[in-house]
Every structure is written in C-alpha cells, then in structure tokens.
Short mmCIF file of C-alpha atoms and ligand atoms in Angstrom, two decimals:
data_model
loop_
_atom_site.label_atom_id
_atom_site.label_comp_id
_atom_site.label_asym_id
_atom_site.label_seq_id
_atom_site.Cartn_x
_atom_site.Cartn_y
_atom_site.Cartn_z
CA MET Y 147 17.51 -7.95 -3.58
CA SER Y 148 16.74 -5.03 -1.29
CA ARG Y 149 13.55 -2.96 -1.67
CA ILE Y 150 12.47 0.65 -1.29
CA CYS Y 151 8.76 0.49 -0.64
CA VAL Y 152 6.12 3.24 -0.54
CA VAL Y 153 3.26 2.34 1.83
CA THR Y 154 0.06 4.35 2.08
CA GLY Y 155 -2.31 3.97 5.03
CA ALA Y 156 0.78 3.39 7.16
CA SER Y 157 -0.66 5.18 10.20
CA SER Y 158 -3.08 2.34 11.07
CA GLY Y 159 -4.27 -1.20 10.61
CA ILE Y 160 -3.05 -3.17 7.57
CA GLY Y 161 -0.72 -0.40 6.26
CA ARG Y 162 0.96 -0.11 9.65
CA ALA Y 163 1.37 -3.89 9.97
CA VAL Y 164 2.77 -4.11 6.41
CA SER Y 165 5.28 -1.33 7.19
CA ILE Y 166 6.53 -3.13 10.31
CA GLU Y 167 6.71 -6.49 8.46
CA LEU Y 168 8.66 -4.94 5.57
CA ALA Y 169 11.00 -3.16 8.00
CA GLY Y 170 11.67 -6.53 9.66
CA ARG Y 171 12.68 -7.83 6.22
CA GLY Y 172 15.13 -4.96 5.75
CA CYS Y 173 13.15 -2.77 3.34
CA THR Y 174 13.76 1.01 3.16
CA LEU Y 175 10.36 2.69 3.54
CA VAL Y 176 8.45 5.83 2.54
CA LEU Y 177 5.31 5.97 4.63
CA GLY Y 178 2.12 7.95 3.98
CA GLY Y 179 -1.00 8.62 6.09
CA ARG Y 180 -3.00 11.61 7.19
CA ASN Y 181 -2.47 11.53 10.96
CA LEU Y 182 1.09 12.66 11.51
CA GLU Y 183 1.30 11.46 15.13
CA ARG Y 184 0.23 7.90 14.25
CA LEU Y 185 2.39 7.93 11.15
CA ASP Y 186 5.39 8.89 13.29
CA GLU Y 187 4.55 6.04 15.69
CA THR Y 188 4.75 3.55 12.78
CA ALA Y 189 7.94 5.13 11.51
CA ALA Y 190 9.57 4.88 14.96
CA LYS Y 191 8.66 1.16 15.22
CA CYS Y 192 10.17 0.55 11.78
CA ARG Y 193 13.34 2.53 12.48
CA GLY Y 194 13.67 0.48 15.65
CA LEU Y 195 14.12 -2.52 13.35
CA GLY Y 196 17.15 -0.83 11.80
CA VAL Y 197 15.88 0.45 8.46
CA VAL Y 198 15.76 3.91 6.85
CA VAL Y 199 12.26 5.39 6.97
CA GLU Y 200 10.86 8.64 5.51
CA THR Y 201 7.34 9.95 6.02
CA ALA Y 202 4.97 12.28 4.22
CA ALA Y 203 1.65 13.10 5.84
CA GLY Y 204 -1.14 13.90 3.40
CA ASP Y 205 -4.39 12.95 1.74
CA VAL Y 206 -4.09 10.50 -1.16
CA SER Y 207 -7.08 12.11 -2.90
CA THR Y 208 -5.10 15.34 -3.19
CA LEU Y 209 -3.23 15.74 -6.45
CA GLY Y 210 0.45 15.96 -5.53
CA HIS Y 211 0.58 13.75 -2.44
CA ALA Y 212 1.48 10.64 -4.42
CA THR Y 213 4.17 12.63 -6.25
CA LEU Y 214 5.66 13.69 -2.91
CA LEU Y 215 5.81 10.06 -1.72
CA PHE Y 216 7.51 8.83 -4.91
CA ASP Y 217 9.88 11.80 -5.12
CA LYS Y 218 11.19 10.63 -1.74
CA ALA Y 219 11.38 7.03 -2.92
CA ILE Y 220 13.28 8.03 -6.07
CA ARG Y 221 15.79 10.06 -4.09
CA LEU Y 222 16.39 7.06 -1.85
CA TRP Y 223 16.69 4.81 -4.91
CA GLU Y 224 19.24 7.13 -6.49
CA SER Y 225 21.28 7.04 -3.29
CA GLY Y 226 21.05 3.25 -3.09
CA GLY Y 227 18.45 3.05 -0.33
CA GLU Y 228 20.45 5.07 2.16
CA MET Y 229 19.69 8.50 3.57
CA PRO Y 230 20.28 11.01 0.76
CA GLY Y 231 23.64 12.63 1.28
CA VAL Y 232 24.94 9.95 3.61
CA GLY Y 233 24.98 6.56 1.88
CA ALA Y 234 25.41 8.11 -1.54
CA SER Y 235 28.58 9.95 -0.61
CA ILE Y 236 30.02 6.91 1.23
CA SER Y 237 29.45 4.64 -1.76
CA HIS Y 238 30.98 7.30 -4.05
CA VAL Y 239 34.12 7.46 -1.92
CA ILE Y 240 34.40 3.68 -1.80
CA THR Y 241 34.09 3.51 -5.60
CA GLU Y 242 36.66 6.27 -6.12
CA ILE Y 243 39.34 4.52 -4.07
CA GLY Y 244 38.52 1.25 -5.81
CA ALA Y 245 37.88 -0.67 -2.62
CA SER Y 246 34.57 -1.91 -3.85
CA THR Y 247 32.22 -1.81 -6.80
CA PRO Y 248 28.96 0.19 -6.36
CA ARG Y 249 26.13 -1.90 -4.92
CA ALA Y 250 23.25 -3.05 -7.14
CA ARG Y 251 20.33 -0.62 -7.00
CA PRO Y 252 17.43 -1.73 -4.81
CA ARG Y 253 14.03 -2.45 -6.31
CA LEU Y 254 11.17 0.01 -6.01
CA ALA Y 255 7.86 -1.35 -4.65
CA ALA Y 256 4.55 -0.04 -3.28
CA VAL Y 257 1.69 -1.15 -1.08
CA PHE Y 258 -1.40 1.04 -1.32
CA ALA Y 259 -3.47 0.43 1.80
CA ALA Y 260 -5.07 3.83 2.38
CA GLY Y 261 -8.80 3.32 2.41
CA SER Y 262 -12.01 4.50 4.00
CA ALA Y 263 -15.23 2.60 4.69
CA TYR Y 264 -18.84 3.43 5.46
CA PHE Y 265 -21.42 0.77 6.13
CA GLY Y 266 -25.11 1.53 6.56
CA PRO Y 267 -28.39 1.96 4.71
CA THR Y 268 -27.75 3.47 1.27
CA LEU Y 269 -30.63 5.91 1.61
CA GLU Y 270 -28.81 7.39 4.63
CA LEU Y 271 -25.38 7.54 2.91
CA PRO Y 272 -24.29 11.20 3.15
CA ASP Y 273 -23.19 12.79 -0.14
CA ASP Y 274 -19.85 13.85 1.35
CA THR Y 275 -19.21 10.31 2.60
CA TRP Y 276 -19.79 9.02 -0.95
CA ALA Y 277 -17.40 11.66 -2.25
CA GLU Y 278 -14.75 10.90 0.38
CA THR Y 279 -14.93 7.15 -0.25
CA VAL Y 280 -14.56 7.60 -4.02
CA GLY Y 281 -11.82 10.19 -3.46
CA THR Y 282 -9.74 7.89 -1.22
CA ASN Y 283 -10.47 4.38 -2.51
CA LEU Y 284 -10.58 5.14 -6.23
CA THR Y 285 -9.19 8.54 -7.22
CA GLY Y 286 -6.46 8.36 -4.56
CA LEU Y 287 -5.58 4.84 -5.59
CA PHE Y 288 -5.40 5.97 -9.25
CA TYR Y 289 -3.08 8.89 -8.38
CA CYS Y 290 -0.82 6.54 -6.40
CA CYS Y 291 -0.75 3.85 -9.13
CA ARG Y 292 -0.01 6.42 -11.83
CA GLU Y 293 2.87 7.86 -9.84
CA ALA Y 294 4.17 4.35 -9.14
CA ALA Y 295 4.09 3.54 -12.85
CA ARG Y 296 5.86 6.81 -13.72
CA SER Y 297 8.51 6.19 -11.10
CA MET Y 298 9.17 2.50 -11.64
CA ALA Y 299 9.10 2.25 -15.44
CA GLY Y 300 12.68 2.85 -16.51
CA ARG Y 301 13.99 2.09 -13.00
CA GLY Y 302 13.81 -1.69 -13.28
CA GLY Y 303 10.04 -2.03 -12.69
CA GLY Y 304 8.67 -3.39 -9.42
CA ARG Y 305 5.70 -4.78 -7.59
CA ILE Y 306 2.64 -2.73 -6.61
CA VAL Y 307 0.10 -4.24 -4.23
CA ASN Y 308 -3.32 -2.58 -4.20
CA VAL Y 309 -5.12 -3.53 -0.98
CA LEU Y 310 -8.73 -3.81 -2.13
CA SER Y 311 -11.21 -6.13 -0.37
CA ILE Y 312 -13.23 -9.24 -1.02
CA ALA Y 313 -15.97 -6.61 -1.52
CA ALA Y 314 -14.32 -6.11 -4.95
CA VAL Y 315 -16.02 -9.32 -6.09
CA HIS Y 316 -18.73 -9.80 -3.43
CA PRO Y 317 -21.43 -7.09 -3.39
CA PHE Y 318 -22.34 -6.77 0.28
CA PRO Y 319 -25.56 -4.88 1.01
CA GLN Y 320 -25.43 -1.53 2.87
CA SER Y 321 -21.99 -0.94 1.44
CA ALA Y 322 -22.72 0.87 -1.85
CA ALA Y 323 -19.84 3.35 -1.80
CA TYR Y 324 -17.34 0.80 -0.43
CA VAL Y 325 -18.33 -1.93 -2.88
CA ALA Y 326 -18.45 0.43 -5.83
CA THR Y 327 -14.96 1.76 -5.13
CA LYS Y 328 -13.51 -1.69 -4.53
CA TYR Y 329 -15.02 -3.03 -7.79
CA GLY Y 330 -13.53 0.07 -9.44
CA GLY Y 331 -10.15 -0.60 -7.78
CA LEU Y 332 -10.16 -4.10 -9.21
CA GLY Y 333 -10.91 -2.81 -12.70
CA LEU Y 334 -8.20 -0.21 -12.34
CA THR Y 335 -5.65 -2.76 -11.14
CA ARG Y 336 -6.44 -5.24 -13.96
CA SER Y 337 -6.21 -2.51 -16.59
CA LEU Y 338 -2.86 -1.21 -15.28
CA SER Y 339 -1.59 -4.76 -15.01
CA SER Y 340 -2.20 -5.39 -18.68
CA GLU Y 341 -0.80 -2.00 -19.71
CA PHE Y 342 2.44 -2.05 -17.76
CA ARG Y 343 3.38 -5.73 -17.70
CA LYS Y 344 5.78 -5.10 -20.61
CA ASP Y 345 7.62 -2.53 -18.42
CA HIS Y 346 8.21 -5.14 -15.65
CA LEU Y 347 5.58 -3.50 -13.43
CA HIS Y 348 3.51 -6.09 -11.65
CA PHE Y 349 0.25 -4.90 -10.09
CA THR Y 350 -1.46 -7.18 -7.58
CA ALA Y 351 -5.11 -6.86 -6.65
CA PHE Y 352 -5.04 -8.05 -3.03
CA LEU Y 353 -8.49 -8.92 -1.76
CA PRO Y 354 -8.65 -9.63 1.98
CA GLY Y 355 -11.72 -10.79 3.84
CA SER Y 356 -12.44 -9.19 7.22
CA VAL Y 357 -9.36 -8.06 9.13
CA ASP Y 358 -9.39 -6.95 12.79
CA THR Y 359 -8.25 -3.31 12.51
CA PRO Y 360 -9.31 0.10 13.83
CA LEU Y 361 -11.53 0.42 10.70
CA TRP Y 362 -14.16 -1.55 12.62
CA ASP Y 363 -13.94 0.76 15.65
CA ARG Y 364 -15.24 3.57 13.48
CA THR Y 365 -17.71 1.73 11.28
CA GLY Y 366 -19.10 -0.58 13.94
CA THR Y 367 -19.82 -4.26 13.26
CA SER Y 368 -21.97 -7.09 14.49
CA LEU Y 369 -19.26 -9.49 13.18
CA ASP Y 370 -17.17 -11.53 15.60
CA ARG Y 371 -13.78 -9.82 15.44
CA SER Y 372 -12.03 -12.85 16.91
CA LYS Y 373 -12.89 -14.69 13.66
CA MET Y 374 -11.29 -12.02 11.50
CA LEU Y 375 -7.77 -12.16 10.08
CA ALA Y 376 -5.03 -10.51 12.13
CA ALA Y 377 -3.41 -7.50 10.42
CA GLU Y 378 -0.04 -9.15 11.02
CA ASP Y 379 -1.05 -12.23 8.99
CA VAL Y 380 -2.26 -10.08 6.14
CA ALA Y 381 1.01 -8.12 6.36
CA ARG Y 382 3.10 -11.28 6.00
CA ALA Y 383 1.14 -12.34 2.90
CA ILE Y 384 1.59 -8.91 1.31
CA ALA Y 385 5.28 -8.74 2.23
CA ASP Y 386 5.78 -12.18 0.60
CA ILE Y 387 4.50 -10.68 -2.64
CA VAL Y 388 6.49 -7.47 -2.32
CA CYS Y 389 9.73 -9.23 -1.54
CA SER Y 390 9.39 -12.06 -4.02
CA ASP Y 391 12.42 -12.27 -6.38
CA ASP Y 392 10.57 -14.70 -8.67
CA LEU Y 393 9.63 -13.57 -12.15
CA GLY Y 394 5.97 -14.50 -11.75
CA ALA Y 395 3.23 -11.90 -11.28
CA PHE Y 396 0.60 -12.27 -8.50
CA ASP Y 397 -2.30 -10.79 -10.45
CA GLU Y 398 -5.10 -11.33 -7.92
CA VAL Y 399 -4.87 -12.73 -4.41
CA HIS Y 400 -7.85 -13.57 -2.21
CA TYR Y 401 -6.78 -13.84 1.43
CA MET Y 402 -9.64 -15.00 3.66
CA PRO Y 403 -10.35 -15.75 7.26
CA PRO Y 404 -10.54 -19.51 7.93
CA GLU Y 405 -14.35 -19.39 7.91
CA GLY Y 406 -14.45 -17.38 4.66
CA ILE Y 407 -16.83 -14.43 4.38
CA LEU Y 408 -18.06 -13.61 7.91
N1 NAP P 42 -10.25 -4.15 7.99
C1 NAP P 42 -10.84 -4.94 7.12
O1 NAP P 42 -11.66 -5.81 7.48
C2 NAP P 42 -10.48 -4.84 5.67
C3 NAP P 42 -10.84 -5.89 4.83
C4 NAP P 42 -10.56 -5.81 3.48
C5 NAP P 42 -9.92 -4.72 2.98
N2 NAP P 42 -9.59 -3.67 3.79
C6 NAP P 42 -8.94 -2.51 3.19
O2 NAP P 42 -7.66 -2.36 3.69
C7 NAP P 42 -7.27 -1.00 3.65
C8 NAP P 42 -6.78 -0.60 5.02
O3 NAP P 42 -7.84 -0.76 5.95
P1 NAP P 42 -7.58 -0.93 7.51
O4 NAP P 42 -8.50 -1.98 7.96
O5 NAP P 42 -6.15 -1.03 7.83
O6 NAP P 42 -8.22 0.44 8.03
P2 NAP P 42 -7.67 1.52 9.09
O7 NAP P 42 -7.03 0.86 10.24
O8 NAP P 42 -8.82 2.42 9.28
O9 NAP P 42 -6.53 2.30 8.26
C9 NAP P 42 -6.87 3.08 7.16
C10 NAP P 42 -5.61 3.84 6.73
O10 NAP P 42 -5.93 4.57 5.55
C11 NAP P 42 -5.54 5.94 5.74
N3 NAP P 42 -6.38 6.83 5.00
C12 NAP P 42 -7.73 6.88 4.96
N4 NAP P 42 -8.16 7.84 4.15
C13 NAP P 42 -7.05 8.41 3.64
C14 NAP P 42 -6.81 9.48 2.73
N5 NAP P 42 -7.80 10.15 2.16
N6 NAP P 42 -5.52 9.84 2.48
C15 NAP P 42 -4.50 9.18 3.04
N7 NAP P 42 -4.64 8.18 3.92
C16 NAP P 42 -5.90 7.81 4.20
C17 NAP P 42 -5.67 6.16 7.22
O11 NAP P 42 -4.88 7.26 7.59
P3 NAP P 42 -5.19 8.17 8.90
O12 NAP P 42 -5.54 7.22 9.99
O13 NAP P 42 -3.91 8.85 9.13
O14 NAP P 42 -6.32 9.04 8.52
C18 NAP P 42 -5.13 4.83 7.77
O15 NAP P 42 -3.72 4.82 7.79
C19 NAP P 42 -8.51 -0.21 3.22
O16 NAP P 42 -8.40 0.04 1.82
C20 NAP P 42 -9.65 -1.19 3.45
O17 NAP P 42 -10.72 -1.00 2.58
C21 NAP P 42 -9.84 -3.71 5.13
#
C-alpha cells in the first residue's frame, strides 16, 4: 500500500536520509525543517526519485506549524497521493467513464526527526538553550503527534515514528536538557501509544545510538564518528517500520552502533 508521509527535520541528518529512503520506496512526502534552502535540497533529491513532494519551512515549537504540515498531507490524501488538482481530476474522469475503479487511498504516516542537542556542563547550560531544547524536542514533538493523531484517526490510522535517542533510557552526564526531553519524549510516545492504539494509530519510540550527522558538527564530540551509525542505515530501519503492511506495532526500537553506546 502506498504512503503519504510527513517528515520533520528533513533539512538535515536523519530526517533528510529518511526522506530520501522513503522517496526511493515510492512514498509521497510532506517535508518540514527550518532552513528553506536545505529543505529544498532534500525535496529536489526526493523528486529526482519520481515522487510527489511538498515542503513547509517552519519551527515545530510554533503552534500551527504541525497543522500546516498535516493540512498538506490531508489534501494529498484526499487526492490519492497526487498533486492536488492533477491526480484527483484524472482519477475522477477515469471513474466517470467507467474505465477503472478509483484507487485505494494511500496510508498516512509520519516520522518526527526534528531535534536539537546541547552537550556541556549543566552549570553552563544557558536558559535559552534549555528553553529551545524543551521547545523543539518535547513541545514540538507533542504538537506534531497531536496533529498526526487528529489527522490519521478516521482516515485509516497509520504509523508515527518518533526519533528519540538512546538518551531516553540512558542518562548521559552533561546532557541535562537533551536527556530530560528524550525521557519526556519516551513518556509521551508510550502514553499516546496506549491512548490511540484502538484507532489503528501506531506510535513507535525509535531510540538510536550515536549517528554520524551534522548534529555533531555543532555540538562537538570526542567520540569516534567512524564508529557511529550511518544516517542511511538508520533511515532504512525507520522506513521498514513506516512501510510495514503487517498488523503488528513496533512500540519501542533500540537501534545501536555495533559497539553499543560509544
Ligand atoms: N545524531 C545522533 O547521534 C543522534 C542519535 C540519537 C538521536 N538523534 C536524534 O535524531 C534527531 C535528528 O538528529 P540529527 O542527528 O539528524 O540532527 P541534525 O542533522 O542536526 O538535524 C536536525 C534537524 O532538526 C531540525 N530542527 C531542529 N530544531 C527545529 C525546530 N525547532 N523546528 C523545526 N525543525 C527543527 C533541523 O532543521 P534546520 O536544520 O532546518 O534548522 C534539522 O533538519 C534529533 O531528534 C536527535 O536528537 C540523533
């Protein structure tokens, strides 16, 4: 069954790799990120793989951004995964002349990979960095999940993958804001999972270990990046969940580098 998938954090790292992987599997995409230029780069790569892609630049911690993303996804869903106004009218004409029955509606899905990280001594953690981390990793994730639930319940349900971190169960030092928001993200995901299971909404808490992405360019690390997971490997694992037609729910997935926690 085809998918229409909303991906946040699509302008970089894991979100970008997931977008490209899903495009390679034929998914229609709605991509979010703050940096429009980098978001457009991802969109161009995905379109190059032959799928329909829409974008919406914005901040997930802003009320309304998640609504914008899912409004676009719903419009695509209503038109069967084609560009609104193009595919919809073609399938209408085909149905009218009786040459074909309307195609089955695609499934809605979402991968929430927008996230920010700060690592350093807690006594030097700036207040605005704490607020930004909570705003993106927790409040933003909540807004996105709520909008996903609103959009998918009554439209056949779907899979939602929340990209958290192994820091959601492993309290690294000098990572207070990051760890707190990832623990919170896990609680949020588990709670939503139990609330919306009856509506055929399957939330996955996806907990990767270290992944070699631009996140580490900004935060700095003494870790050996060659031992980290590749974003493309993580993307394949996430796409396997998103595209699974099985009935089973992937409640919590730990996806680690071969050497485990680095
Ligand atoms: N890299 C790792 O080792 C690792 C391990 C475990 C979990 N994770 C998690 O995986 C997720 C993606 O991380 P990554 O490694 O791919 O990092 P990344 O390369 O820095 O990408 C982060 C993405 O999140 C977006 N973003 C950040 N704040 C946002 C906001 N307020 N609103 C909207 N978009 C926002 C960025 O958009 P712009 O660039 O446009 O601002 C970017 O697309 C994060 O949740 C991170 O915690 C990463």
